[in-house]
Coordinates of C-alpha atoms in Angstrom, one line a residue:
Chain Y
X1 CA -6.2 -17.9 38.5
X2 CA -7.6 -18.4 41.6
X3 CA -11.3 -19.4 41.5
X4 CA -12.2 -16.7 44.8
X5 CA -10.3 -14.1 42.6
X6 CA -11.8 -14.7 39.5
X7 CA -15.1 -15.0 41.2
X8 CA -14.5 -11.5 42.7
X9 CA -13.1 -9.9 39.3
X10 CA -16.8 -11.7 37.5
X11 CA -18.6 -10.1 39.9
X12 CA -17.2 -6.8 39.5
X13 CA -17.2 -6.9 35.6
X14 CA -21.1 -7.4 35.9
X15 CA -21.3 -3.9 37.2
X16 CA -19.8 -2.6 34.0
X17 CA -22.1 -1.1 31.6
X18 CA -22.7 -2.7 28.5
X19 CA -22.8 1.3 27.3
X20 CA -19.2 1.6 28.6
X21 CA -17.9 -0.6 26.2
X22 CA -19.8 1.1 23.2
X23 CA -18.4 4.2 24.7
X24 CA -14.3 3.1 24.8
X25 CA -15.1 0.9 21.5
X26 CA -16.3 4.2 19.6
X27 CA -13.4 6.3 20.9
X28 CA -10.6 5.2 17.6
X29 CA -14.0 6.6 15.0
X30 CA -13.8 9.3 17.0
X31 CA -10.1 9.7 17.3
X32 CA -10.4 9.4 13.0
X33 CA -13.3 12.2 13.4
X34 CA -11.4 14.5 15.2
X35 CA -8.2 13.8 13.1
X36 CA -9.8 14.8 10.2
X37 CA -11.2 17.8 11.6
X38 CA -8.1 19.1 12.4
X39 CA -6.2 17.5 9.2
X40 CA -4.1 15.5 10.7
X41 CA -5.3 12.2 8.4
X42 CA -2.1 12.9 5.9
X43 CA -1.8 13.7 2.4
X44 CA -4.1 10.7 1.4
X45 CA -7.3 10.8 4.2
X46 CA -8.8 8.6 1.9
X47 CA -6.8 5.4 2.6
X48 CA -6.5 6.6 5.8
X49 CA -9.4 6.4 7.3
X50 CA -10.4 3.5 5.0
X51 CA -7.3 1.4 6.4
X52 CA -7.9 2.7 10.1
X53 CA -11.8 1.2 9.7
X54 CA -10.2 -1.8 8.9
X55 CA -7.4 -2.5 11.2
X56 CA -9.9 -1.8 14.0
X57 CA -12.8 -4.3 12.9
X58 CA -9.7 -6.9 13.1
X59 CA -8.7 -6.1 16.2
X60 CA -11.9 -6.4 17.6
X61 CA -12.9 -9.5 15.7
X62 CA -10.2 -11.3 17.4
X63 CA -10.7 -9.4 20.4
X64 CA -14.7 -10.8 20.5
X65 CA -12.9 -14.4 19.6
X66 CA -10.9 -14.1 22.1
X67 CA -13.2 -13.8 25.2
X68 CA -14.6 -17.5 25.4
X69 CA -10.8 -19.1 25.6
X70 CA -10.0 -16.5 27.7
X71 CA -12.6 -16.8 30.3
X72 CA -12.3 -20.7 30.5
X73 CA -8.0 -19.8 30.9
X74 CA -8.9 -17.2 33.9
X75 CA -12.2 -18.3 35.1
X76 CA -13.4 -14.6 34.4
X77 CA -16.9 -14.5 32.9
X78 CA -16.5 -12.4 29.9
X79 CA -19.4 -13.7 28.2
X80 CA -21.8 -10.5 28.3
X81 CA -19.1 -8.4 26.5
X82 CA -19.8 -10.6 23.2
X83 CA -22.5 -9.0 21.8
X84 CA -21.0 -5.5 22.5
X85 CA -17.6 -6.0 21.3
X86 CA -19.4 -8.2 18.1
X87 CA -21.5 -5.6 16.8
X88 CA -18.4 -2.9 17.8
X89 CA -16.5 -5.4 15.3
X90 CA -19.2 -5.6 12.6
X91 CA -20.2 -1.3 12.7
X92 CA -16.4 -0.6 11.9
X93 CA -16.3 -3.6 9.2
X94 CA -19.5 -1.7 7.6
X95 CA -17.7 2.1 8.0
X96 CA -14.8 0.6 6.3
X97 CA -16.7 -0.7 3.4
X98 CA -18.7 2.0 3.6
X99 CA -15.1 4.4 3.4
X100 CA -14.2 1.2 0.4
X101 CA -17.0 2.2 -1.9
X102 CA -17.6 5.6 -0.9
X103 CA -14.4 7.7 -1.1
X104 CA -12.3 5.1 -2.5
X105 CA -14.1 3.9 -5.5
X106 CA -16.5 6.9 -5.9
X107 CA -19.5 4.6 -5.8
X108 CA -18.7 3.6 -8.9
X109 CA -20.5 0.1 -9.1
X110 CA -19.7 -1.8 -12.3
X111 CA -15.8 -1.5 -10.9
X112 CA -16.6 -2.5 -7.8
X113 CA -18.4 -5.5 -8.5
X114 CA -15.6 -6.5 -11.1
X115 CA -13.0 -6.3 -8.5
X116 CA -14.9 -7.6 -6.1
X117 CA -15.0 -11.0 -8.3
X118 CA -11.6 -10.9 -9.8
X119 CA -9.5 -9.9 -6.8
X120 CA -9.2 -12.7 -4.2
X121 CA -8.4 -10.1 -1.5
X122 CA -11.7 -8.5 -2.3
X123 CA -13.6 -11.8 -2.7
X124 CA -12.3 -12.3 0.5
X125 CA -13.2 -9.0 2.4
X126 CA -17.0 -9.4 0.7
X127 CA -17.1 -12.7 2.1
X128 CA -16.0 -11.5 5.9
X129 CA -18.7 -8.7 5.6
X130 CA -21.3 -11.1 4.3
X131 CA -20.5 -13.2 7.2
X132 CA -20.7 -10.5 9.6
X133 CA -23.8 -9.3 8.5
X134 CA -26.5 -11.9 9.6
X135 CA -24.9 -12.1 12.9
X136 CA -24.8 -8.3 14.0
X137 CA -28.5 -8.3 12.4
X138 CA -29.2 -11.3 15.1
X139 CA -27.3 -10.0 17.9
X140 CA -30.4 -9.0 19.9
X141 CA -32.6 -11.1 22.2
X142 CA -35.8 -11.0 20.0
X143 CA -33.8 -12.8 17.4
X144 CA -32.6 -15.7 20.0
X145 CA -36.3 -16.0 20.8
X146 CA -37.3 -15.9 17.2
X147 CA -34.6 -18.3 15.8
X148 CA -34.3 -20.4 19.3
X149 CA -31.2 -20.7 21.0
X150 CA -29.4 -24.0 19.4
X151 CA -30.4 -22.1 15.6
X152 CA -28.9 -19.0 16.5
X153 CA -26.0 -20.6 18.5
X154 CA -25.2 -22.4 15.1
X155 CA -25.6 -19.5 12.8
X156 CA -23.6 -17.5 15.0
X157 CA -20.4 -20.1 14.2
X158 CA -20.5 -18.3 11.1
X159 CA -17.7 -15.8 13.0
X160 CA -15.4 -18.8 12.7
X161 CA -15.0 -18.1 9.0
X162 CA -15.5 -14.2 9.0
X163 CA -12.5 -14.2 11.6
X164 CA -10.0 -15.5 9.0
X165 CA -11.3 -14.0 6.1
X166 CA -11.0 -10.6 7.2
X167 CA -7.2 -11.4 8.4
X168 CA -6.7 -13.1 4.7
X169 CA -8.1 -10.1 3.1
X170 CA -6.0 -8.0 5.2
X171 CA -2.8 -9.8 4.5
X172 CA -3.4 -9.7 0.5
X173 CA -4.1 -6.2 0.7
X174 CA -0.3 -5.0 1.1
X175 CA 2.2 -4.9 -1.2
X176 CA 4.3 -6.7 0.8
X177 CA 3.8 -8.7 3.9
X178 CA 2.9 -6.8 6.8
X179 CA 3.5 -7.8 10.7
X180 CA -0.5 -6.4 11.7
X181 CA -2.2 -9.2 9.4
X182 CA 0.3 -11.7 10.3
X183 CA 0.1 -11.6 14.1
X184 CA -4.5 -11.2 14.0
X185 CA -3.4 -14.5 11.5
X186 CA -2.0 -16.0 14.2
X187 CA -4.3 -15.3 16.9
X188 CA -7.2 -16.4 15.1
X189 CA -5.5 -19.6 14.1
X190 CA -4.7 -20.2 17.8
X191 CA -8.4 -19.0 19.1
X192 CA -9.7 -21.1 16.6
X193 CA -7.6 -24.0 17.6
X194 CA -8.9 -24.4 21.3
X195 CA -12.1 -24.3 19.7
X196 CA -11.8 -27.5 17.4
X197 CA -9.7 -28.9 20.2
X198 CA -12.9 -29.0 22.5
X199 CA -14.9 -30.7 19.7
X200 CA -12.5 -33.0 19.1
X201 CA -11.9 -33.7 22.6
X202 CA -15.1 -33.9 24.8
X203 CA -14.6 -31.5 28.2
X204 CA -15.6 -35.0 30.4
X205 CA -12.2 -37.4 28.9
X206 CA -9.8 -34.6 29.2
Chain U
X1 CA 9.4 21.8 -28.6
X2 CA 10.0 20.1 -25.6
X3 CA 8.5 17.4 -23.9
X4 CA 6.2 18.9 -21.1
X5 CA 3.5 16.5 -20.3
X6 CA 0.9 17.7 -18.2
X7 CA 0.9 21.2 -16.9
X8 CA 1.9 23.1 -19.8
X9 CA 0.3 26.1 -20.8
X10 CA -3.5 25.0 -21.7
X11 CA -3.1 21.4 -19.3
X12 CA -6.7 20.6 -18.1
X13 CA -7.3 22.1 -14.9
X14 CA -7.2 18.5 -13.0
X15 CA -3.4 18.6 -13.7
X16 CA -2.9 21.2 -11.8
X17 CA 0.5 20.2 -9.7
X18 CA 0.6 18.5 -5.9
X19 CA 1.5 20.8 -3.3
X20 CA 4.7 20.4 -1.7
X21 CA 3.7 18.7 1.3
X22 CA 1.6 16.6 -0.5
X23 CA 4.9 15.2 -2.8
X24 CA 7.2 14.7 0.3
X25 CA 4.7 13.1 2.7
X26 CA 3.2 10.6 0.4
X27 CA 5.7 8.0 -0.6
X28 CA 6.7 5.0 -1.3
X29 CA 10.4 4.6 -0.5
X30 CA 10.9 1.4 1.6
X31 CA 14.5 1.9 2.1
X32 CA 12.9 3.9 5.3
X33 CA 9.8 1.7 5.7
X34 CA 7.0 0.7 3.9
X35 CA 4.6 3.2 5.3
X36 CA 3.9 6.4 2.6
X37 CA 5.0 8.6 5.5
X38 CA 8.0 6.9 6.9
X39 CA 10.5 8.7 4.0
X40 CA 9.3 11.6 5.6
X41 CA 9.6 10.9 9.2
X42 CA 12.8 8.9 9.2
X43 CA 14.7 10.6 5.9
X44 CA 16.4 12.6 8.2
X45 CA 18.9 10.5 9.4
X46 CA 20.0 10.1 5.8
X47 CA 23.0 12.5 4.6
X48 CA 22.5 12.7 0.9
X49 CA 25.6 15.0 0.1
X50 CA 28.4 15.1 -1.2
X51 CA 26.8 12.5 -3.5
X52 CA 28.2 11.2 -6.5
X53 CA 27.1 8.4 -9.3
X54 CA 28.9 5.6 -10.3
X55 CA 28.7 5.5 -14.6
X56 CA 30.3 2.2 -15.9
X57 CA 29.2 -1.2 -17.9
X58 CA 29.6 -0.7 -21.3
X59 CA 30.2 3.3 -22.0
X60 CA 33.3 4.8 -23.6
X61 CA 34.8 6.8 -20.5
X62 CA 33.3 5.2 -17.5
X63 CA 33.8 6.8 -14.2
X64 CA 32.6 8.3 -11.0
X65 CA 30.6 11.7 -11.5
X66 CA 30.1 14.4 -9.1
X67 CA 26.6 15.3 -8.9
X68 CA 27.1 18.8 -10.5
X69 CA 28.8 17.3 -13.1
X70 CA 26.2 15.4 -14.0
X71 CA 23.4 18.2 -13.4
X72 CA 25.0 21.7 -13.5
X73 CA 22.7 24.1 -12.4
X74 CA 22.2 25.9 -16.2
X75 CA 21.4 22.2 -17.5
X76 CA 18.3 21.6 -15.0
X77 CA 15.1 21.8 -16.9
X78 CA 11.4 22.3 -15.6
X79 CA 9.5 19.1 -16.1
X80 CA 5.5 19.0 -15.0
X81 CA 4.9 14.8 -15.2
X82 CA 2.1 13.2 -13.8
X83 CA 3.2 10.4 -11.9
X84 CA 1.1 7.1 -11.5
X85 CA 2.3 4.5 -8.7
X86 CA 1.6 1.0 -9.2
X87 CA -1.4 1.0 -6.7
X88 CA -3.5 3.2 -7.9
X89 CA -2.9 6.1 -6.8
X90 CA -1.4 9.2 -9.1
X91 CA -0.5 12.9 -8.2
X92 CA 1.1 15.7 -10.7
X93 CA 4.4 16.9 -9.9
X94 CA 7.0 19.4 -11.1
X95 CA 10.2 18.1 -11.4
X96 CA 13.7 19.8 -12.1
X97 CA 16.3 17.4 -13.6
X98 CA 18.3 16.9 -16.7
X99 CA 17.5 14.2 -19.6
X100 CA 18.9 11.0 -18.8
X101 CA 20.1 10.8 -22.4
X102 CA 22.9 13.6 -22.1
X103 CA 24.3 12.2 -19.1
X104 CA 24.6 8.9 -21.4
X105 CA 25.7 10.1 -24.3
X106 CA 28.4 12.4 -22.2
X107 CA 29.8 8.8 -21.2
X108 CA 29.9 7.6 -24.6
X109 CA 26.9 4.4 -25.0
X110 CA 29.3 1.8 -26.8
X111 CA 27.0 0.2 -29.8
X112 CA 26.9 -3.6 -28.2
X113 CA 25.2 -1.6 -24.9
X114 CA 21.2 -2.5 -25.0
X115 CA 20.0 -1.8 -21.0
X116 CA 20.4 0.3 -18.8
X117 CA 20.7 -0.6 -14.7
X118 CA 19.8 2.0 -11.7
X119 CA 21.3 0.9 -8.6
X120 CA 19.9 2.7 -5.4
X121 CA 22.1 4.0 -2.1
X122 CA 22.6 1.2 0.2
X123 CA 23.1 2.6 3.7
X124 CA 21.2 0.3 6.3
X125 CA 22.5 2.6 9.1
X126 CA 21.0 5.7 7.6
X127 CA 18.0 3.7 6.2
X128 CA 15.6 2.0 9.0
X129 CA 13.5 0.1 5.9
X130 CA 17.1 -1.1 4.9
X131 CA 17.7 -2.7 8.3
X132 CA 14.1 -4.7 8.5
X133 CA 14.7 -6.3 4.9
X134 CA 11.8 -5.4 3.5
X135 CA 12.7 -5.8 0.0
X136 CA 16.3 -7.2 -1.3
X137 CA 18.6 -4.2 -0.9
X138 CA 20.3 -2.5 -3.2
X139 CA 17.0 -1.3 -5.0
X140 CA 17.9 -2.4 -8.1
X141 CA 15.7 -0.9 -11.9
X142 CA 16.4 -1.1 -15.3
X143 CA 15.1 0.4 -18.8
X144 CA 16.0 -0.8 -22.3
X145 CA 18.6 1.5 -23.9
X146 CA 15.7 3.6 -26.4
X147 CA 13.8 4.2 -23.0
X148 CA 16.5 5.3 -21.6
X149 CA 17.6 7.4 -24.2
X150 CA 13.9 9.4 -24.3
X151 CA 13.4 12.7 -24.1
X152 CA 10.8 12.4 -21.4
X153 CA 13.5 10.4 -19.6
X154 CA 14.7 12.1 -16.5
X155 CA 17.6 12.3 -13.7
X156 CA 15.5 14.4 -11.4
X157 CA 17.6 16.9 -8.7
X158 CA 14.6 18.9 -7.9
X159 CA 11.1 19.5 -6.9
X160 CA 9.5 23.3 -7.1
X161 CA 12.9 24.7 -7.9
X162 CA 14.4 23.3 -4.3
X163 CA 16.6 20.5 -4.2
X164 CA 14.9 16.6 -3.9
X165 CA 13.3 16.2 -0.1
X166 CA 15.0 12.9 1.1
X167 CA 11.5 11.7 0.9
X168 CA 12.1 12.0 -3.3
X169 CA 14.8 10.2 -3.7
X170 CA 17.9 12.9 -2.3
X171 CA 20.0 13.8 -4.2
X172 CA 19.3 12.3 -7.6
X173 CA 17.0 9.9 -8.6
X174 CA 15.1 8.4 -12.1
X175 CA 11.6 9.5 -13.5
X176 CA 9.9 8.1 -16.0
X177 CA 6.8 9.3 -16.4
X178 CA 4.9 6.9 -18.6
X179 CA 5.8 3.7 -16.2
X180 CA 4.5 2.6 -12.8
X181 CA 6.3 4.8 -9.9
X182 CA 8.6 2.3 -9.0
X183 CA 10.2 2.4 -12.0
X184 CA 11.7 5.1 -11.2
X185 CA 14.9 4.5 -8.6
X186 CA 16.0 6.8 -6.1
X187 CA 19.0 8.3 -4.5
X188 CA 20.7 6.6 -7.4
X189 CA 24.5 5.9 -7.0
X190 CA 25.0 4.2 -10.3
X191 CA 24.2 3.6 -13.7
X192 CA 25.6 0.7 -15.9
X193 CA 25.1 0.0 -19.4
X194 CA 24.8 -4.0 -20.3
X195 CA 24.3 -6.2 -23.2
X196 CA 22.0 -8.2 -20.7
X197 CA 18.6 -7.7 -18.8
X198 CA 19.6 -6.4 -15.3
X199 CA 17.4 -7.8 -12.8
X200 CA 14.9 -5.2 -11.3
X201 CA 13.8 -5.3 -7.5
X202 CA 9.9 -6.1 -7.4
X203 CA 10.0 -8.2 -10.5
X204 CA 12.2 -10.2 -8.5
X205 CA 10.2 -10.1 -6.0
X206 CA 6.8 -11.0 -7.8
X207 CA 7.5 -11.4 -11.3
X208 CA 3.4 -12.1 -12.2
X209 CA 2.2 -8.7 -10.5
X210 CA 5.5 -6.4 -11.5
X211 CA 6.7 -7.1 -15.2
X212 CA 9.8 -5.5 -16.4
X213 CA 8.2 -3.3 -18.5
X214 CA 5.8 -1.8 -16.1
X215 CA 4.2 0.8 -18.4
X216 CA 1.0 2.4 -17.3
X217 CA -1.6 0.6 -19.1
X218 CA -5.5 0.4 -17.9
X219 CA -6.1 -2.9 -19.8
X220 CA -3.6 -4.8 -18.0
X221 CA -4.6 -5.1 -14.7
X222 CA -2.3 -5.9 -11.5
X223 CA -3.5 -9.7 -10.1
X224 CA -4.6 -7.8 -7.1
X225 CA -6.4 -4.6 -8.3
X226 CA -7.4 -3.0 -11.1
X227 CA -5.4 -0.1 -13.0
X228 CA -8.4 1.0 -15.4
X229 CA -8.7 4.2 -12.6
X230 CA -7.1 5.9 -10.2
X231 CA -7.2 8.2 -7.3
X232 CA -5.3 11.3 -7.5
X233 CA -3.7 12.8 -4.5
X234 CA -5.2 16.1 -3.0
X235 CA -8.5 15.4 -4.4
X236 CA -10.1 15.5 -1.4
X237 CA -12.6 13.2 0.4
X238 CA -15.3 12.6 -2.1
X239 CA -12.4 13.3 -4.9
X240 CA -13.3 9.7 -6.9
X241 CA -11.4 8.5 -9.3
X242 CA -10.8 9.3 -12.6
X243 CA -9.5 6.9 -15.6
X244 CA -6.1 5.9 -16.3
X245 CA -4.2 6.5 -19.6
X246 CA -2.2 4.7 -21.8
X247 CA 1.6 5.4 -20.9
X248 CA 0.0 7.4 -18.5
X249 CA -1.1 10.3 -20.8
X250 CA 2.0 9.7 -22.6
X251 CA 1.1 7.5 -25.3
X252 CA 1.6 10.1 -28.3
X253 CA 5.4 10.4 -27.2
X254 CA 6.7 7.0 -26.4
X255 CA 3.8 4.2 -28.1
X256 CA 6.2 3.7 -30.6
X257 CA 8.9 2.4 -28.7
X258 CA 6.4 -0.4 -28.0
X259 CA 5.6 -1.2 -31.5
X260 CA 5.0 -4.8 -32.2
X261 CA 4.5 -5.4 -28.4
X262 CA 2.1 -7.7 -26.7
X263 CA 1.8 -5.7 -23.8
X264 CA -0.2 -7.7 -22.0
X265 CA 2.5 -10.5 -21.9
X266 CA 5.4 -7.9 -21.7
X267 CA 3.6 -5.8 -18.5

């Protein structure tokens, strides 16, 4: 893109509030609020709203993993909609294990933690959300002052490994193999993949 | 007395049958996709009638059957079954149908026959979940010859008194209500008898999570998930889940068809 452009289009994305995002990430929980008012969530709202949590943490996991590679492609500074779209990621990854152990299992604990350790899809969904946890709890600027930035910039790399557990756990959920978890696969493989590139390849020999 | 299953006079409460619209918009039925309300949405391209079954393999006077012939209207029984799918999930629903056992016996079961195959309707240009290849079409089951032949056995025409919902399994399909759902075929346009296994669909496909067998049993789970509980359909929001059964409730009527079994090698 052209660097006056992009310049223009950074410029004008600072003027976005931060509580605009919060306000268009929050409209698909409302959208499953309102459906369920009016019972439109199906025979089954149980898995509904259990798989619609789901499907939109992915989404906006890749979507928060997406902004660095994007904004060194255009030249558009995306960097302050991290933290939103992050902790957007991480709320609908705790209402959908929230909706998991809630209304699916009926809080029923000893079969949770059973499956939880004998189902790899499981393992692998506890794992994402234990990887998400520490960094929404440290998305906030007292916790870059407390842990320092190079401490919290390396904790924070933990999203490298929540990304593509979450699609994993996605994918072994089905019965069979379903496009959705395939193509967030994909894209995290690919985001993931300019990343290590970089390290690999210092920015000054390219 | 007859075989009733749930539902019968005195049934616990919880068995109280699925509404309607909770049995045709909750289904798995890939042949139109593999989401539980894509039967619903796209069934209607499919033209169930006139429909008519296929009875050959080893059988004394094999043939093509209309589908009266095969359930004539003062045949069709009342059944009340609880159904359990595979994933966990399990509703109660009340089936009309005829035993699958006249409809064999009418043929004549020759003594060297020992299985019995269900082929679904292949129609990829009626059938959206046909033209994606989801699964490897014809959906393809089987039973052993005893199962087939048990009381509880079922060629279902009917839901409530109204003829199947495309959603079902239009206009004919299996139900056997002490095995995993998709046991049971649908829209079924033929029936073989053989001296061999047939092959069956999702054992083909994943032979470690979907055994031949595929009785409802809480102490063998599925790689993937558990099948001690389930979640019933209808039950609400904070419905939870309640425990599964052996054979699905119906252990007193068909355990001993299983006697001698490891059923946790033969799931």
């Amino acid at each position: 893109m052209h660097p006056a452009l992009a310049a223009r289009i950074s410029t004008a994305l600072r003027r976005v509030p931060i509580a605009l995002v919060w306000a268009i990430g929050l409209v698909p929980a409302g959208w499953i609020v309102l459906d369920l008012m009016q019972g439109r969530l199906g025979v089954d709202p149980v898995r509904t709203i259990e798989h619609r949590l789901g499907d939109w943490a992915l989404y906006l996991l890749v979507a928060g993993l997406a902004l660095t590679p994007v904004s060194r492609l255009s030249r558009i500074n995306l960097a302050r909609f991290r933290r939103p779209i992050g902790l957007l990621a991480a709320s609908y990854a705790a209402a959908h294990l929230s909706a998991w152990a809630v209304l699916d299992m009926g809080l029923d604990w000893s079969l949770m933690g059973r499956d939880i350790l004998k189902r790899p899809w499981l393992t692998l969904g506890m794992g994402a959300a234990l990887a998400l946890a520490p960094l929404a709890l440290t998305s906030n600027n007292l916790s870059i002052r407390r842990l320092g930035a190079a401490a919290w910039r390396r904790l924070h790399r933990l999203v490298y490994l929540a990304v593509p557990l979450a699609g994993l756990h996605a994918l072994l959920s089905g019965k069979v193999i379903e496009p959705m978890p395939v193509i967030c696969l994909a894209l995290t493989a690919l985001l993931l993949s300019t990343r290590l590139s970089r390290r690999i390849v210092p920015a000054r020999q390219r | 007395a007859l075989p009733q299953g749930a539902g019968a006079a005195g049934a616990p409460a919880e068995d109280k049958p699925n509404t309607l619209d909770e049995i045709t918009h909750y289904n798995n039925f890939y042949e139109f996709g593999t989401g539980k309300t894509d039967p619903a949405e796209y069934g209607g391209s499919f033209q169930p009638l006139p429909w008519s079954v296929q009875v050959d393999g080893l059988v004394d006077r094999p043939g093509s059957r209309a589908l009266d012939e095969i359930a004539p209207a003062r045949a069709v029984e009342d059944r009340i079954y609880r159904l359990r799918c595979v994933e966990g999930w399990s509703m109660v629903i009340p089936w009309n149908g005829v035993p699958l056992a006249g409809v064999l016996k009418a043929a004549g079961v020759q003594a060297g026959a020992k299985w019995v195959a269900f082929t679904s309707v292949l129609r990829p240009e009626q059938m959206p979940g046909q033209r994606r290849g989801v699964l490897d079409f014809p959906y393809v089951e089987a039973l052993r010859l005893d199962e087939a032949m048990h009381p509880l056995t079922l060629l279902a025409t009917g839901v409530y008194g109204k003829p199947l919902a495309v959603a079902n399994g239009a206009p004919i399909r299996l139900v056997v209500p002490w095995k995993y759902g998709f046991k049971s075929a649908k829209s079924i346009t033929r029936i073989t008898l053989t001296d061999t296994r047939p092959p069956t669909t999702w054992n083909m496909l994943q032979p470690r999570e979907y055994g031949f067998y595929a009785n409802v049993n809480p102490d063998v789970d599925h790689p993937r998930w558990s099948q001690a509980s389930e979640r019933r359909i209808g039950g609400g929001l904070l419905g939870g889940r309640r425990p599964t059964l052996m054979f699905n409730g119906y252990a007193d009527q068909v355990a001993s068809l299983y006697a001698g079994m490891d059923l946790a090698r033969d799931y």
